mmCIF file of C-alpha atoms and ligand atoms in Angstrom:
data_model
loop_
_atom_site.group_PDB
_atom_site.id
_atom_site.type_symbol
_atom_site.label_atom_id
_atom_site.label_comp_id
_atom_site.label_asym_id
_atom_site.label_seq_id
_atom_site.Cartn_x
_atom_site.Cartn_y
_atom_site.Cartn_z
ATOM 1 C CA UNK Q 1 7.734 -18.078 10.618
ATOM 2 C CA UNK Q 2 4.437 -16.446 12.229
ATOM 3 C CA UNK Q 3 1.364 -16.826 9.688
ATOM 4 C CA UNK Q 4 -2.282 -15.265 10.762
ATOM 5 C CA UNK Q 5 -5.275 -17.673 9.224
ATOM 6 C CA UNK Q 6 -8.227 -15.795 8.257
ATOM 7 C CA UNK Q 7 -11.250 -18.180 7.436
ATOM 8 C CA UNK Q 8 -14.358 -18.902 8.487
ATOM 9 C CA UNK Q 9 -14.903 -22.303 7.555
ATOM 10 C CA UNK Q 10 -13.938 -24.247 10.387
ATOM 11 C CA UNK Q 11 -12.693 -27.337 8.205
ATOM 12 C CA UNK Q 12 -10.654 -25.647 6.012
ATOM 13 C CA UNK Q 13 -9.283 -23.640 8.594
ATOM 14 C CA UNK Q 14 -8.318 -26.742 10.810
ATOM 15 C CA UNK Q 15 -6.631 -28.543 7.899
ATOM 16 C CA UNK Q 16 -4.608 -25.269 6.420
ATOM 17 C CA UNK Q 17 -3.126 -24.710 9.998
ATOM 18 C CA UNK Q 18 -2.179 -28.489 10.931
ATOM 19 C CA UNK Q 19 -0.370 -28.633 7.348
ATOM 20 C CA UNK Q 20 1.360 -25.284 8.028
ATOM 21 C CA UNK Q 21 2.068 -26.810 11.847
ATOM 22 C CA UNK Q 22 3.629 -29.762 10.310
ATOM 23 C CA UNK Q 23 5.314 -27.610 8.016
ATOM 24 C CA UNK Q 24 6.929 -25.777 10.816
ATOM 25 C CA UNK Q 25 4.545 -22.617 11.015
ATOM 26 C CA UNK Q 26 3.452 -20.987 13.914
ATOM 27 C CA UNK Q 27 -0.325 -20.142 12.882
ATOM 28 C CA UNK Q 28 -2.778 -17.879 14.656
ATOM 29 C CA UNK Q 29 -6.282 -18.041 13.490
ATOM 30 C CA UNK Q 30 -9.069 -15.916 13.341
ATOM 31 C CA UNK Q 31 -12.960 -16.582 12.022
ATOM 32 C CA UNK Q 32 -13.805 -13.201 10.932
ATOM 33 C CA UNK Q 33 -12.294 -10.562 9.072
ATOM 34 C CA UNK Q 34 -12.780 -7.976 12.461
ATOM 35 C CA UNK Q 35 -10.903 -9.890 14.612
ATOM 36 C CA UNK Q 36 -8.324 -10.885 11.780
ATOM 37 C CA UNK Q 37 -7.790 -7.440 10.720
ATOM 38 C CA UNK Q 38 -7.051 -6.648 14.704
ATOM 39 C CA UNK Q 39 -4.822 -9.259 15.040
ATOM 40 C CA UNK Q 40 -3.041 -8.587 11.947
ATOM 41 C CA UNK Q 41 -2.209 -4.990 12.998
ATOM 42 C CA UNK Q 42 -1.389 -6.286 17.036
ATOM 43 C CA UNK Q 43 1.449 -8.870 15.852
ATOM 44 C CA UNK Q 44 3.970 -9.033 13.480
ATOM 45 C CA UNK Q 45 3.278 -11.617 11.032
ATOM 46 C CA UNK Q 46 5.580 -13.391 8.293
ATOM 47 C CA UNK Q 47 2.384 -13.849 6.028
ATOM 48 C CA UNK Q 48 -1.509 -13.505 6.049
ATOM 49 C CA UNK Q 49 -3.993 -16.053 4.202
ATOM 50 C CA UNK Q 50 -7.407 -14.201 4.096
ATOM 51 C CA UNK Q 51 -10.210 -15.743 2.998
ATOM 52 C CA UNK Q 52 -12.365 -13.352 1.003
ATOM 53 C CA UNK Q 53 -15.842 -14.213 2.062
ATOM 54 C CA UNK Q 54 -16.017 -14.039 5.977
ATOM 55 C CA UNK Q 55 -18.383 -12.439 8.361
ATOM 56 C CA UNK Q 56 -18.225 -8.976 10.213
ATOM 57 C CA UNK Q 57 -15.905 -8.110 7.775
ATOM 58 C CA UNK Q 58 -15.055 -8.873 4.268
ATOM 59 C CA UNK Q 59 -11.403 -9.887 3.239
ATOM 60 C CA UNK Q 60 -11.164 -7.322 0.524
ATOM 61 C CA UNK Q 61 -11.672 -4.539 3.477
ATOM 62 C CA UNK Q 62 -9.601 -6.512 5.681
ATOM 63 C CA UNK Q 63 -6.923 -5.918 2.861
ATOM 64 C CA UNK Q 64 -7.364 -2.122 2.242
ATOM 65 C CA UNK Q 65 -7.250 -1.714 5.289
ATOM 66 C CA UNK Q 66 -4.343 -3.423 6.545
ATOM 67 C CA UNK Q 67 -2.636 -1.319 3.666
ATOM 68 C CA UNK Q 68 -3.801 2.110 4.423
ATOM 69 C CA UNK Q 69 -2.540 1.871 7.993
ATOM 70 C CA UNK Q 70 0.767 0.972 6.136
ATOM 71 C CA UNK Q 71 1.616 -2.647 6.713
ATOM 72 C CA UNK Q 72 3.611 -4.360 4.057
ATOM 73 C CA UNK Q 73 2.677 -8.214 5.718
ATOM 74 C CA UNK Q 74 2.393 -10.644 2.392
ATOM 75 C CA UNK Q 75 -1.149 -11.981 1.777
ATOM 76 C CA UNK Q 76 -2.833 -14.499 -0.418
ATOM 77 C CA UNK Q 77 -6.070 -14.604 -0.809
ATOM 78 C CA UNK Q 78 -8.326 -17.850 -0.545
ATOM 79 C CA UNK Q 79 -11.450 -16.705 -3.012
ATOM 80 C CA UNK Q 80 -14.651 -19.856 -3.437
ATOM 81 C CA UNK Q 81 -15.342 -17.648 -6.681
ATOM 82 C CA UNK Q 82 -13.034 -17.436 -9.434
ATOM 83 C CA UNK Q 83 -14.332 -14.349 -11.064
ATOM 84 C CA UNK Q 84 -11.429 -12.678 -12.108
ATOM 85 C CA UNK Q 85 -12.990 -9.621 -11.047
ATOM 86 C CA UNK Q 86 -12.622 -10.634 -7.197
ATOM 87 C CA UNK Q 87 -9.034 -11.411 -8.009
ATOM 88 C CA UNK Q 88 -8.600 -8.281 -9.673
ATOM 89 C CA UNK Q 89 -10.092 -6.783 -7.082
ATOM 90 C CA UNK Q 90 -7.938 -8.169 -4.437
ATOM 91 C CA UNK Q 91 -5.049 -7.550 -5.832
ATOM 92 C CA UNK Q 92 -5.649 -4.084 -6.724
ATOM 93 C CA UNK Q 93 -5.903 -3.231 -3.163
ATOM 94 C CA UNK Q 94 -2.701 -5.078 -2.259
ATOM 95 C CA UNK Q 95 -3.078 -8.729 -1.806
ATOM 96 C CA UNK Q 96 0.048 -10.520 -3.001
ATOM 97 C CA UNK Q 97 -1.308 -13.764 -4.625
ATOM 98 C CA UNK Q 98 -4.501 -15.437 -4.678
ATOM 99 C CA UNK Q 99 -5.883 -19.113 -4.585
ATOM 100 C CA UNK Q 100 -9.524 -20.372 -6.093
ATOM 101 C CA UNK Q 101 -11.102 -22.704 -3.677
ATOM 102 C CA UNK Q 102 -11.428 -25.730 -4.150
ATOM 103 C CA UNK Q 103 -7.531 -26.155 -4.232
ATOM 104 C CA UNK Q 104 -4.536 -29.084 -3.527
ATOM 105 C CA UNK Q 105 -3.469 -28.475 -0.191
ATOM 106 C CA UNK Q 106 0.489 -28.721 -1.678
ATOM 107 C CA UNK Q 107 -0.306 -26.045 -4.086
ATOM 108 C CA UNK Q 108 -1.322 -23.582 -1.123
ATOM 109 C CA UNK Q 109 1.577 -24.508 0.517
ATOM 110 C CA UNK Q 110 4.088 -23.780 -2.151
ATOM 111 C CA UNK Q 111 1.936 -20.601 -2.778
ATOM 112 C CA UNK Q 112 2.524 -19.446 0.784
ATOM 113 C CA UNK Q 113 6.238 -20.167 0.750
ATOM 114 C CA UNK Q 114 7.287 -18.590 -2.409
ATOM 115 C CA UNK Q 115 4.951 -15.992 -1.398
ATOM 116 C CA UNK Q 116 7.418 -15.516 2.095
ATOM 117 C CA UNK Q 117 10.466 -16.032 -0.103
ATOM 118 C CA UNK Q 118 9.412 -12.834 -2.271
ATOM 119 C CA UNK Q 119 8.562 -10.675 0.749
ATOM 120 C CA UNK Q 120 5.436 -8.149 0.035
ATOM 121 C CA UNK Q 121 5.463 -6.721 -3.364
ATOM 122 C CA UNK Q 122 3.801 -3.361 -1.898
ATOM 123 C CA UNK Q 123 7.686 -2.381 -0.878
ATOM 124 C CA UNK Q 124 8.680 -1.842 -4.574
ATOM 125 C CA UNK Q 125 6.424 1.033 -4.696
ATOM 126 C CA UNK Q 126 7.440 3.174 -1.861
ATOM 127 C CA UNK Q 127 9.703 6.018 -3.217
ATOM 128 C CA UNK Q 128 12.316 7.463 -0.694
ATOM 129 C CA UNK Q 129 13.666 11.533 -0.307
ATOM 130 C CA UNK Q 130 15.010 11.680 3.088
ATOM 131 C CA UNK Q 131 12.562 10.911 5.508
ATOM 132 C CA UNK Q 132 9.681 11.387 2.842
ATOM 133 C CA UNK Q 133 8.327 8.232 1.692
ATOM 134 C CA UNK Q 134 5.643 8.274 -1.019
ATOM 135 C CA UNK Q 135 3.125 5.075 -1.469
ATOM 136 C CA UNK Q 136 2.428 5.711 -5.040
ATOM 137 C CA UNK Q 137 -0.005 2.879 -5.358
ATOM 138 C CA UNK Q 138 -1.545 3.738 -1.974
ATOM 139 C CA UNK Q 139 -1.526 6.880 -2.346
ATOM 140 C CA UNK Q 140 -0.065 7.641 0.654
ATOM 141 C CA UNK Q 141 2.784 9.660 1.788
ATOM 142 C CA UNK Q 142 4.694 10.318 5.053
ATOM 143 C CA UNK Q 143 7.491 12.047 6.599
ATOM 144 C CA UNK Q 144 8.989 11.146 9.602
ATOM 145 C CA UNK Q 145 6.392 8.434 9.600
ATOM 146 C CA UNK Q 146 3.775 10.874 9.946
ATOM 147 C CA UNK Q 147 1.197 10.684 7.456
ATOM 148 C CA UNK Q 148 0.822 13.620 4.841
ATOM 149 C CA UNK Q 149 -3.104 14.744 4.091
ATOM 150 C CA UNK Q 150 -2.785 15.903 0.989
ATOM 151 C CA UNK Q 151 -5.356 16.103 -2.289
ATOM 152 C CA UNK Q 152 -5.238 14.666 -5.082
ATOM 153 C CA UNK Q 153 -3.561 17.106 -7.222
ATOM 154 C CA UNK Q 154 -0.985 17.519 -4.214
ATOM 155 C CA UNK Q 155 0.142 14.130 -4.257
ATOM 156 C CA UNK Q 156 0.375 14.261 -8.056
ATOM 157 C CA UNK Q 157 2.441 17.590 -7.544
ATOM 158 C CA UNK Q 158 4.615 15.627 -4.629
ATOM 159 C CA UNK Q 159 5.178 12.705 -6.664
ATOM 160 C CA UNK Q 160 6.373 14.390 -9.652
ATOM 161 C CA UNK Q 161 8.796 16.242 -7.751
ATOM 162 C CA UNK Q 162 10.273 13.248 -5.831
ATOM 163 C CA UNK Q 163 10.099 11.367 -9.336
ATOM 164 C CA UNK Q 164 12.573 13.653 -10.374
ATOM 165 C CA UNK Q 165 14.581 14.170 -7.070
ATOM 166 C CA UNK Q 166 17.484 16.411 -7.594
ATOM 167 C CA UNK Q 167 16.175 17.993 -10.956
ATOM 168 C CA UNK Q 168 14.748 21.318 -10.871
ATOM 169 C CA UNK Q 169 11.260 21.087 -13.013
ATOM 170 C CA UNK Q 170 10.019 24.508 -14.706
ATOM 171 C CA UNK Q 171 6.800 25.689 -13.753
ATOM 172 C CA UNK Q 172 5.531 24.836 -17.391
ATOM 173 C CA UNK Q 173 6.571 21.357 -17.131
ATOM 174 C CA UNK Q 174 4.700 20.826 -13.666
ATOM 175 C CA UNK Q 175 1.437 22.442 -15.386
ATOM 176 C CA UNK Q 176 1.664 19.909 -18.098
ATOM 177 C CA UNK Q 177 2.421 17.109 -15.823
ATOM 178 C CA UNK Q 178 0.312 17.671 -12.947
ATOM 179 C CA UNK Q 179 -2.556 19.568 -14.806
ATOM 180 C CA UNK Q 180 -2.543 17.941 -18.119
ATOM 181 C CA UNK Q 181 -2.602 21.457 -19.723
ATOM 182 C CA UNK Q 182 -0.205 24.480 -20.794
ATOM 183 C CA UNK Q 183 -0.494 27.282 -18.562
ATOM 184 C CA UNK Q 184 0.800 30.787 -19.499
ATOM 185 C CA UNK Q 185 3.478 30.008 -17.055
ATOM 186 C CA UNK Q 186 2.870 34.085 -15.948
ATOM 187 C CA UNK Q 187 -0.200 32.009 -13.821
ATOM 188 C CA UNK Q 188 0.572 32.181 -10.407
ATOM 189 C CA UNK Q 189 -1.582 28.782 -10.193
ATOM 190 C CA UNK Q 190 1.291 26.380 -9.521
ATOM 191 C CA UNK Q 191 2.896 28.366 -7.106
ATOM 192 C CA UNK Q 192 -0.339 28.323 -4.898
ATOM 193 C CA UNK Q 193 -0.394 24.999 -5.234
ATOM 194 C CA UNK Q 194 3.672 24.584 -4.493
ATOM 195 C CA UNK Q 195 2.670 26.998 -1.618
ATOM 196 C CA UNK Q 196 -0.610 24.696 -0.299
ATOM 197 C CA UNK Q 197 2.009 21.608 -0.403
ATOM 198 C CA UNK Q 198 5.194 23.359 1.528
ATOM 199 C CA UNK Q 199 3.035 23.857 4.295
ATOM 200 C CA UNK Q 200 2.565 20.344 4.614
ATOM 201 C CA UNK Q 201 5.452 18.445 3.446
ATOM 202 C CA UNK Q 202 7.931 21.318 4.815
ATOM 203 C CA UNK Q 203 6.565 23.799 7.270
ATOM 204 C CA UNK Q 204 5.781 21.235 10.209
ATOM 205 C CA UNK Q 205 9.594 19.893 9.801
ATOM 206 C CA UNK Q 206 13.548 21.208 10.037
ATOM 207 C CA UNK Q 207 14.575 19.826 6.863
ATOM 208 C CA UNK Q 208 12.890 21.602 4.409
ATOM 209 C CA UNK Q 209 12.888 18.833 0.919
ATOM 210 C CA UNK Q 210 11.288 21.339 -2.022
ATOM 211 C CA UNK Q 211 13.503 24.788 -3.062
ATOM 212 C CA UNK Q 212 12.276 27.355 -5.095
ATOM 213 C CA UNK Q 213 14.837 28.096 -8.027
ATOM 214 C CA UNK Q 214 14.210 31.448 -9.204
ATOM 215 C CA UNK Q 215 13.621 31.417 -12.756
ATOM 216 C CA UNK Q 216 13.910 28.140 -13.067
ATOM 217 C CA UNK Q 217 11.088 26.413 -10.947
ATOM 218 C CA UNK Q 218 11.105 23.807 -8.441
ATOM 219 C CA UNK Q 219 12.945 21.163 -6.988
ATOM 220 C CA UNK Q 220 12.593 18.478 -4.180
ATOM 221 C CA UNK Q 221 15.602 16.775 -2.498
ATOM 222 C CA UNK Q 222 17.036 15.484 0.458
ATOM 223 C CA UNK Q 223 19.940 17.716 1.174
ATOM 224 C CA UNK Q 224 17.759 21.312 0.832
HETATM 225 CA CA1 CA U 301 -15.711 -17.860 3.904
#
């Protein structure tokens, strides 16, 4: 098991990685969150433990991040301030557990290892249609591994749709979904915007995932 140390603090950082050593770890280390956030994305790691305060580079950016450019590497946070709105913060952009310095060296440790055990909880959010794969919490999607630049109200419309794989959704039901409203569903509105998001999510690839059903509305699935 490969873990990448974050942490500025040159004791602390000395006496996490000889009790991970001795705990069978292999531990890389880094002092700021730059060079941590480069070596994060240059290796593959088992687990991350960021500090939150470092220089260069603060851990919270070091987590968003890590996260946009899509890895799914487990990290816990080391915070010196208990605010809960660090934590919150932290966690909102994808850490995976978080420890308030000062803590018991055993607690980090068990931290760490049922952190491993679990794998990153960012996985549970990805939602799969054939090569599509929608980050809902990242708000991210990709096909073919290539990312998707879509707006806001695209992704909504995209995520709806692969939501309800398989199931054809009427053009009234997408206004009130996506759009919060009812549209006269004679508006040509959501077919614009079905339009705007074919020519990202389809045009560019062979499979083609969404199908207009005439009279019906929409659906998105694998085998189009
Ligand atoms: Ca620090």
């Amino acid at each position: 098991m490969r873990i990448l140390l974050i942490e500025d603090e040159k004791k602390t950082a000395r006496s996490i990685r000889k009790g991970l050593v001795e705990r069978g770890f292999t531990v890389d280390m880094c002092a700021d969150g730059d060079s941590g956030l480069r070596q994060a994305m240059s290796q593959d790691y088992d687990g991350v433990v960021l500090d939150l305060m470092l220089p260069v580079r603060d851990g919270w950016s070091v987590i968003s991040e890590l996260r946009r450019e899509g890895g799914h590497v487990p990290i816990l946070v080391l915070t010196a301030r208990d605010a809960v709105q660090d934590r919150v913060r932290g966690l909102e952009l994808g850490a995976d557990d978080y420890l308030v310095k000062p803590f018991a060296f055993s607690e980090l440790f068990a931290r760490i290892e049922s952190m491993l055990r679990r794998g990153s909880t960012i996985r549970a959010n990805l939602i799969r249609v054939g090569d599509l794969v929608i980050d809902e919490s990242r708000h991210r999607a990709t096909r073919a591994g290539i990312e998707l630049e879509l707006t806001a109200r695209e992704f909504a419309l995209l995520l709806l749709l692969a939501r309800n794989a398989g199931h054809p959704l009427s053009r009234t039901l997408i206004a009130e979904k996506v759009w919060g409203l009812s549209f006269d569903t004679g508006t040509n509105v959501i077919d614009v915007h079905v339009r705007n998001l074919r020519s990202k999510v389809d045009d560019p690839f062979d499979t083609k995932l969404i199908r207009t059903l005439r009279g019906v509305g929409y659906v998105l699935s694998a085998g189009a």
